[in-house]
Coordinates of C-alpha atoms in Angstrom, one line a residue:
M207 CA 4.0 10.0 -7.6
I208 CA 5.1 6.5 -6.7
A209 CA 3.6 6.8 -3.3
F210 CA 0.3 8.1 -4.8
G211 CA 0.4 5.1 -7.2
G212 CA 0.8 2.7 -4.3
S213 CA -1.5 4.3 -1.8
I214 CA -4.4 5.8 -3.8
G215 CA -6.1 3.0 -5.6
T216 CA -9.2 0.8 -5.8
G217 CA -9.4 0.9 -2.0
L218 CA -10.5 4.5 -2.2
F219 CA -12.4 4.5 -5.5
L220 CA -14.3 1.3 -4.9
G221 CA -13.9 0.5 -1.2
A222 CA -14.7 3.8 0.4
G223 CA -18.4 3.0 0.4
S224 CA -17.8 0.1 2.8
T225 CA -15.6 2.0 5.2
I226 CA -18.1 4.9 5.3
H227 CA -20.9 2.5 6.0
K228 CA -19.1 1.1 9.1
T229 CA -18.4 4.4 10.9
G230 CA -20.0 7.3 9.0
P231 CA -18.2 10.7 9.4
S232 CA -16.0 9.1 12.1
I233 CA -14.0 7.5 9.3
L234 CA -12.4 10.9 8.8
L235 CA -10.8 10.7 12.3
I236 CA -9.6 7.1 11.5
Y237 CA -7.9 8.2 8.3
L238 CA -6.3 11.1 10.2
V239 CA -4.9 8.9 13.0
I240 CA -3.6 6.2 10.6
G241 CA -2.2 8.8 8.3
I242 CA -0.2 10.5 11.1
F243 CA 1.3 7.2 12.3
F244 CA 2.1 6.2 8.7
F245 CA 3.9 9.5 8.5
F246 CA 5.9 8.5 11.6
M247 CA 6.8 5.2 9.9
M248 CA 7.8 7.0 6.8
R249 CA 10.1 9.3 8.8
A250 CA 11.6 6.3 10.4
I251 CA 12.2 4.7 7.0
G252 CA 13.4 8.0 5.7
E253 CA 16.0 8.4 8.5
M254 CA 17.5 5.0 7.9
M255 CA 17.5 5.4 4.1
Y256 CA 19.1 8.8 4.5
S257 CA 21.9 7.2 6.5
D258 CA 22.5 4.5 3.8
P259 CA 20.8 5.5 0.5
Q260 CA 22.4 2.6 -1.4
Q261 CA 20.0 0.1 0.2
H262 CA 17.4 -0.8 -2.4
T263 CA 14.7 -1.7 0.1
F264 CA 13.7 -0.5 3.5
V265 CA 13.3 -4.0 4.8
S266 CA 17.0 -4.6 4.5
F267 CA 17.4 -2.5 7.7
I268 CA 15.4 -5.2 9.6
G269 CA 18.1 -7.7 8.9
K270 CA 20.8 -5.2 9.7
Y271 CA 19.4 -3.9 13.0
V272 CA 16.9 -6.5 14.3
S273 CA 18.4 -9.9 13.3
P274 CA 19.4 -11.6 10.0
R275 CA 16.6 -14.2 10.5
F276 CA 13.9 -11.6 10.8
G277 CA 15.5 -9.7 7.9
I278 CA 15.1 -12.7 5.7
F279 CA 11.6 -13.2 6.9
A280 CA 10.6 -9.6 6.2
A281 CA 12.3 -9.4 2.8
W282 CA 10.7 -12.6 1.4
S283 CA 7.4 -11.9 3.0
Y284 CA 7.2 -8.4 1.6
W285 CA 8.3 -9.6 -1.8
A286 CA 5.6 -12.2 -1.8
E287 CA 3.0 -9.7 -0.6
L288 CA 3.9 -7.4 -3.5
I289 CA 3.7 -10.3 -6.0
L290 CA 0.2 -11.1 -4.7
A291 CA -0.8 -7.5 -4.8
G292 CA 0.3 -7.3 -8.5
M293 CA -1.7 -10.5 -9.3
A294 CA -4.8 -9.0 -7.6
E295 CA -4.5 -5.9 -9.7
L296 CA -4.2 -7.9 -12.9
T297 CA -7.4 -9.7 -11.9
A298 CA -9.0 -6.4 -11.2
I299 CA -7.9 -4.9 -14.6
S300 CA -9.5 -7.8 -16.5
T301 CA -12.7 -7.4 -14.5
Y302 CA -12.9 -3.7 -15.1
L303 CA -12.2 -4.0 -18.8
K304 CA -15.2 -6.4 -19.2
Y305 CA -17.4 -3.3 -18.8
W306 CA -16.3 -2.3 -22.3
L307 CA -15.2 -5.6 -23.7
P308 CA -17.4 -8.3 -22.2
G309 CA -16.2 -11.0 -24.6
A310 CA -12.4 -10.4 -24.1
P311 CA -10.7 -13.4 -22.5
S312 CA -9.5 -12.5 -19.0
W313 CA -6.2 -14.3 -19.4
L314 CA -5.3 -12.4 -22.6
V315 CA -6.1 -9.0 -21.0
Q316 CA -4.0 -9.8 -18.0
L317 CA -1.0 -11.0 -20.2
V318 CA -1.2 -7.9 -22.4
F319 CA -1.2 -5.4 -19.4
L320 CA 1.5 -7.4 -17.6
A321 CA 3.7 -7.5 -20.7
V322 CA 3.3 -3.7 -21.4
L323 CA 4.1 -2.6 -17.8
T324 CA 7.0 -5.1 -17.6
L325 CA 8.5 -3.5 -20.7
V326 CA 8.1 -0.1 -19.1
N327 CA 10.0 -1.3 -16.1
L328 CA 12.8 -2.9 -18.2
S329 CA 13.5 0.4 -19.9
M330 CA 15.1 3.3 -18.2
V331 CA 14.0 4.3 -14.7
R332 CA 12.9 7.6 -16.3
S333 CA 10.3 5.6 -18.3
F334 CA 8.9 4.1 -15.1
G335 CA 8.7 7.5 -13.5
R336 CA 6.9 9.0 -16.4
S337 CA 4.4 6.2 -16.7
E338 CA 3.7 6.3 -12.9
T339 CA 3.3 10.1 -13.1
F340 CA 0.7 9.7 -15.9
L341 CA -1.2 6.9 -14.2
S342 CA -1.2 8.6 -10.8
G343 CA -2.2 11.8 -12.5
I344 CA -5.4 10.3 -13.8
K345 CA -6.4 9.4 -10.2
I346 CA -5.5 12.7 -8.8
V347 CA -7.5 14.6 -11.5
A348 CA -10.5 12.4 -10.8
I349 CA -10.3 13.2 -7.1
L350 CA -9.8 16.9 -7.7
V351 CA -12.8 16.9 -10.1
L352 CA -14.9 15.2 -7.4
I353 CA -13.9 17.8 -4.8
L354 CA -14.7 20.7 -7.1
V355 CA -18.0 19.2 -8.3
G356 CA -18.9 18.4 -4.7
A357 CA -18.0 21.9 -3.5
Y358 CA -20.3 23.3 -6.2
L359 CA -23.1 21.0 -5.2
I360 CA -22.7 22.0 -1.5
A361 CA -22.5 25.7 -2.4
T362 CA -25.7 25.6 -4.5
H363 CA -27.5 23.4 -1.9
H364 CA -28.1 20.8 -4.7
Q365 CA -31.3 18.7 -4.3
N366 CA -30.6 15.0 -4.7
P367 CA -33.0 12.6 -6.5
A368 CA -33.9 11.1 -3.1
G369 CA -35.1 14.5 -1.9
T370 CA -32.1 15.3 0.3
H371 CA -29.8 18.4 -0.2
A372 CA -26.1 18.8 -0.4
S373 CA -25.0 20.5 2.8
L374 CA -22.3 20.4 5.4
S375 CA -25.0 19.6 7.9
N376 CA -25.1 16.1 6.5
L377 CA -21.8 15.5 8.4
S378 CA -23.1 16.7 11.8
E379 CA -26.8 15.9 11.8
G380 CA -27.4 13.0 14.2
F381 CA -23.6 12.6 14.5
T382 CA -22.3 9.8 16.8
F383 CA -18.8 8.2 16.9
F384 CA -20.1 4.7 16.8
P385 CA -23.3 4.7 14.6
N386 CA -22.9 0.9 14.1
G387 CA -21.3 0.1 17.4
F388 CA -17.8 0.3 18.8
H389 CA -17.0 -3.0 17.2
S390 CA -17.6 -1.7 13.7
F391 CA -15.5 1.4 14.5
I392 CA -12.5 -0.7 15.6
N393 CA -12.9 -3.0 12.6
A394 CA -12.5 0.0 10.3
F395 CA -8.9 0.6 11.4
P396 CA -7.4 -2.4 9.6
M397 CA -9.4 -1.4 6.4
V398 CA -7.9 2.1 6.5
F399 CA -4.5 0.8 7.4
F400 CA -4.4 -1.3 4.3
A401 CA -5.6 1.7 2.2
F402 CA -2.3 3.4 3.0
Q403 CA -0.3 0.4 2.0
G404 CA 2.2 1.3 -0.7
M405 CA 3.3 4.7 0.7
E406 CA 6.6 3.1 1.6
F407 CA 7.4 2.8 -2.1
V408 CA 9.0 6.3 -1.8
G409 CA 12.0 4.8 0.1
I410 CA 12.5 2.0 -2.4
T411 CA 13.3 4.4 -5.3
T412 CA 15.8 6.5 -3.3
A413 CA 18.9 4.7 -4.6
E414 CA 18.0 5.3 -8.2
T415 CA 17.6 9.1 -7.9
K416 CA 20.3 11.5 -8.9
K417 CA 20.4 13.3 -5.5
P418 CA 18.9 10.8 -3.0
L419 CA 19.8 12.9 0.1
K420 CA 18.0 15.9 -1.3
V421 CA 15.0 14.1 -2.8
L422 CA 14.2 11.8 0.1
P423 CA 13.4 14.3 2.8
R424 CA 11.3 16.4 0.5
A425 CA 9.3 13.4 -0.8
V426 CA 8.6 11.9 2.6
N427 CA 7.5 15.3 4.1
Q428 CA 5.2 16.2 1.2
I429 CA 3.6 12.8 0.5
I430 CA 1.6 12.3 3.7
G431 CA 0.0 15.7 3.6
R432 CA -1.1 15.3 0.0
I433 CA -2.5 11.8 0.5
L434 CA -4.4 12.9 3.6
L435 CA -5.8 15.8 1.6
F436 CA -7.0 13.6 -1.2
Y437 CA -8.4 10.9 1.1
I438 CA -10.0 13.1 3.8
G439 CA -10.9 15.8 1.3
S440 CA -12.8 13.4 -1.0
L441 CA -14.5 11.5 1.8
F442 CA -15.5 14.8 3.4
I443 CA -17.1 16.0 0.2
I444 CA -18.9 12.7 -0.5
M445 CA -20.5 12.6 3.0
A446 CA -21.5 16.3 2.7
I447 CA -23.2 15.9 -0.6
T448 CA -25.6 13.2 0.6
P449 CA -26.4 11.6 3.9
W450 CA -23.8 8.9 4.4
R451 CA -26.4 6.2 5.2
S452 CA -27.9 6.6 1.7
L453 CA -24.6 5.6 0.1
S454 CA -24.4 2.1 -1.4
Q455 CA -21.7 -0.3 -0.2
S456 CA -21.5 -2.2 -3.5
Q457 CA -21.2 0.8 -5.8
S458 CA -18.3 3.3 -5.9
P459 CA -19.2 6.5 -4.0
F460 CA -17.5 8.4 -6.8
V461 CA -19.9 7.0 -9.3
Q462 CA -22.8 7.9 -7.0
I463 CA -21.7 11.5 -6.5
F464 CA -21.2 12.1 -10.2
E465 CA -24.6 10.7 -10.9
L466 CA -26.1 13.0 -8.3
A467 CA -24.4 15.8 -10.2
G468 CA -26.2 14.8 -13.4
L469 CA -23.2 13.4 -15.2
P470 CA -24.5 10.4 -17.3
A471 CA -21.0 9.4 -18.2
A472 CA -20.0 8.9 -14.5
S473 CA -19.7 5.1 -14.7
Q474 CA -17.5 5.4 -17.9
I475 CA -15.2 8.0 -16.2
I476 CA -14.8 6.0 -13.0
N477 CA -14.2 2.7 -14.9
L478 CA -11.3 4.5 -16.7
V479 CA -10.0 5.8 -13.4
V480 CA -10.1 2.4 -11.6
I481 CA -8.3 0.8 -14.5
A482 CA -5.6 3.5 -14.2
A483 CA -5.5 2.9 -10.5
A484 CA -5.0 -0.8 -10.9
C485 CA -2.3 -0.2 -13.6
S486 CA -0.5 2.2 -11.3
T487 CA -0.4 -0.2 -8.4
L488 CA 0.7 -3.1 -10.8
N489 CA 3.4 -0.8 -12.2
S490 CA 4.7 0.0 -8.8
A491 CA 4.5 -3.7 -7.7
I492 CA 6.7 -4.8 -10.7
F493 CA 9.2 -2.0 -9.9
S494 CA 9.4 -2.8 -6.2
T495 CA 9.4 -6.6 -6.4
G496 CA 12.3 -6.4 -8.9
R497 CA 14.3 -4.2 -6.5
H498 CA 13.5 -6.5 -3.5
L499 CA 14.6 -9.6 -5.3
Y500 CA 17.8 -7.9 -6.5
Q501 CA 18.6 -6.9 -2.9
L502 CA 17.9 -10.5 -1.7
A503 CA 20.3 -11.8 -4.3
Q504 CA 23.0 -9.4 -3.2
E505 CA 22.6 -10.4 0.4
S506 CA 22.5 -14.2 -0.3
S507 CA 25.7 -16.2 0.0
G508 CA 24.3 -19.0 -2.2
K509 CA 24.5 -19.4 -6.0
T510 CA 20.8 -19.9 -6.6
L511 CA 20.0 -16.2 -6.6
K512 CA 23.1 -15.0 -8.5
P513 CA 21.1 -14.6 -11.8
F514 CA 19.0 -12.0 -10.1
E515 CA 22.0 -9.7 -9.6
T516 CA 22.3 -8.9 -13.3
V517 CA 21.9 -5.2 -14.0
S518 CA 21.5 -3.5 -17.4
K519 CA 23.7 -0.6 -18.6
S520 CA 20.9 1.8 -17.5
G521 CA 20.9 0.3 -14.0
I522 CA 17.8 -1.9 -14.2
P523 CA 18.0 -5.2 -12.4
Y524 CA 16.4 -7.0 -15.3
G525 CA 16.8 -10.5 -14.1
S526 CA 14.9 -9.9 -10.9
V527 CA 12.3 -7.7 -12.7
L528 CA 11.6 -10.5 -15.3
F529 CA 11.3 -13.2 -12.7
S530 CA 9.0 -11.1 -10.4
A531 CA 6.8 -10.2 -13.4
G532 CA 6.9 -13.9 -14.4
M533 CA 5.5 -14.9 -11.1
M534 CA 2.5 -12.7 -11.6
I535 CA 1.6 -14.8 -14.7
L536 CA 0.0 -17.1 -12.2
A537 CA -2.9 -14.6 -12.0
P538 CA -4.5 -15.6 -15.4
I539 CA -4.1 -19.2 -14.4
I540 CA -5.7 -18.8 -11.1
S541 CA -8.6 -16.7 -12.5
S542 CA -9.5 -19.7 -14.7
F543 CA -10.4 -21.9 -11.7
N544 CA -13.0 -20.9 -9.2
G545 CA -11.4 -23.1 -6.4
L546 CA -8.0 -21.6 -7.0
G547 CA -9.5 -18.1 -7.0
T548 CA -10.9 -18.7 -3.5
A549 CA -7.6 -19.9 -2.3
F550 CA -5.9 -16.9 -3.8
T551 CA -8.2 -14.5 -2.0
F552 CA -7.3 -16.3 1.3
I553 CA -3.6 -16.2 0.7
A554 CA -3.7 -12.5 -0.4
S555 CA -5.5 -11.8 2.9
I556 CA -2.7 -13.5 4.9
S557 CA -0.1 -11.6 2.9
S558 CA -1.8 -8.3 3.8
D559 CA -1.8 -9.2 7.5
I560 CA 1.9 -10.1 7.2
Y561 CA 2.4 -6.5 6.0
I562 CA 1.5 -5.3 9.5
L563 CA 4.2 -7.5 11.0
V564 CA 6.8 -6.1 8.5
C565 CA 5.8 -2.6 9.6
I566 CA 6.2 -3.4 13.2
L567 CA 9.7 -4.9 12.5
T568 CA 10.6 -1.8 10.6
M569 CA 9.9 0.4 13.6
V570 CA 11.9 -1.9 15.8
A571 CA 14.8 -1.7 13.3
H572 CA 14.6 2.1 13.5
W573 CA 14.7 2.0 17.3
K574 CA 17.9 -0.1 17.2
Y575 CA 19.3 2.1 14.5
R576 CA 19.1 5.1 16.8
R577 CA 21.2 3.2 19.3
S578 CA 23.8 2.0 16.8
K579 CA 27.1 3.4 15.6
D580 CA 25.5 4.1 12.2
F581 CA 23.2 6.8 13.7
R582 CA 23.7 10.2 12.0
A583 CA 23.1 13.1 14.3
D584 CA 23.0 15.4 11.2
G585 CA 20.6 13.1 9.3
F586 CA 16.9 13.2 8.4
K587 CA 15.8 12.4 11.9
M588 CA 12.4 11.1 12.9
P589 CA 10.8 13.7 15.2
H590 CA 10.6 12.8 18.9
Y591 CA 11.4 9.2 18.2
K592 CA 11.5 8.2 21.9
W593 CA 7.7 8.4 22.1
T594 CA 6.6 8.5 18.4
N595 CA 8.3 5.2 17.7
P596 CA 6.8 3.2 20.6
L597 CA 3.4 4.7 19.9
T598 CA 3.5 3.7 16.3
V599 CA 4.5 0.2 17.3
A600 CA 1.6 0.1 19.8
L601 CA -0.9 1.2 17.2
F602 CA 0.3 -1.4 14.6
V603 CA 0.2 -4.1 17.2
G604 CA -3.3 -3.0 18.3
I605 CA -4.5 -3.1 14.7
F606 CA -3.1 -6.7 14.3
I607 CA -4.9 -7.8 17.5
T608 CA -8.2 -6.4 16.2
L609 CA -8.0 -8.9 13.3
F610 CA -8.7 -11.7 15.8
F611 CA -12.0 -10.2 16.8
N612 CA -13.6 -10.3 13.3
K613 CA -14.8 -13.5 11.8
E614 CA -13.8 -12.4 8.4
T615 CA -10.2 -11.6 9.3
I616 CA -9.3 -14.1 12.1
L617 CA -8.3 -17.0 9.8
P618 CA -5.9 -14.8 7.7
A619 CA -4.5 -13.3 10.9
V620 CA -3.8 -16.8 12.3
G621 CA -2.3 -17.7 8.9
A622 CA 0.1 -14.7 9.2
L623 CA 1.2 -15.9 12.6
I624 CA 1.7 -19.4 11.3
W625 CA 3.8 -18.0 8.5
L626 CA 5.9 -16.0 10.9
I627 CA 6.6 -18.9 13.3
G628 CA 7.0 -21.5 10.6
F629 CA 9.3 -19.4 8.5
N630 CA 11.6 -18.7 11.5
I631 CA 11.6 -22.4 12.5
I632 CA 12.6 -23.5 9.0
L633 CA 15.4 -20.8 9.0
S634 CA 16.6 -22.0 12.4
I635 CA 16.7 -25.7 11.2
T636 CA 18.5 -24.7 8.0
N637 CA 21.1 -22.6 9.9
K638 CA 21.8 -25.5 12.3
R639 CA 22.3 -27.9 9.3
K640 CA 24.7 -25.5 7.7
K641 CA 26.8 -25.2 10.9
L642 CA 26.9 -29.0 11.2
T643 CA 28.1 -29.4 7.6
T644 CA 30.8 -26.8 8.1

């Protein structure tokens, strides 16, 4: 459910119209390809977590098997990325709630939701699991309803208001792989890649389960199939109900399909769902950032991060959870200033691009793990890693390269490279100074 919470969010409910517009039915193939390679990455993470389930974050393996410097880079970059993701979801929640409460102050809405979900994370881990199950359940029910309603419309050959009919032929009629050109097809890959972001949350919770070695393999093997079913299944139904070119980019395709079905409360339903989706992602972000900061504090030799090592009787790293949630309070401040809002959007885009670099480093760490003395021959092994690992790295590198061929993504991609190079230069200088002083 944590992986559902991280992976199935506003990108599907609101952003699917944009991805469909770029490639049409070919988007199903892109989701399948990205989903398969995300499964390979999850198996790589799962294998390393299985060998050492006490690690609270998968990025710790980058420092262990690639290099300490890249480990620090990946850990802080991923923590910052999740903080920004949480802030973005807070902003989204206040925007969605204005549909019902147009006069409610955005900053107050954001503070209330942040406070409630922080309290959930500060209670027992069981409370977090239950809340995430409930929030993810709302999204899953919405998708299942869409699939069932869509299947009924297709079976009855429903006539749409525009005069078209619901039919499987809508997927094949006039089909071409590149309806808007090869460039649009390639640009859809990063969009789909980021839609799967959050699936790695499964590995983060391993150390806090009662039987991690039993839970982890089952969770990893099941999650990818279920997510592909929900993503591909819902998009397949949407494009079968109505010709994909008739879908609006600005409006959620879920709303459009429910309206075609004659459900006047469609917008109300979807607004509730997207709020649940945003809360679910925010809930997972608070949980994950707290664990990441806790791990960073444990691995740090300095005294600055020591307060973040504090753990409650129920095993919650409350110091790191409170600090991470506190950083997200910047969201209501930023939303009050238009200029800062634009800057935040740009920084969030850079952070998303850095996520690709972290994924690449994760696969490199797995490759080196397989050649280390820690390798467990009886472990939860990644299948055929000698070719699945390099292929996964090649795809991730290829997706990052495509960012430089789109005017909307080139500047954030350059920013991600500057962050990578600059961060490592600063670490190198800091290490040299430490050696000189000692």
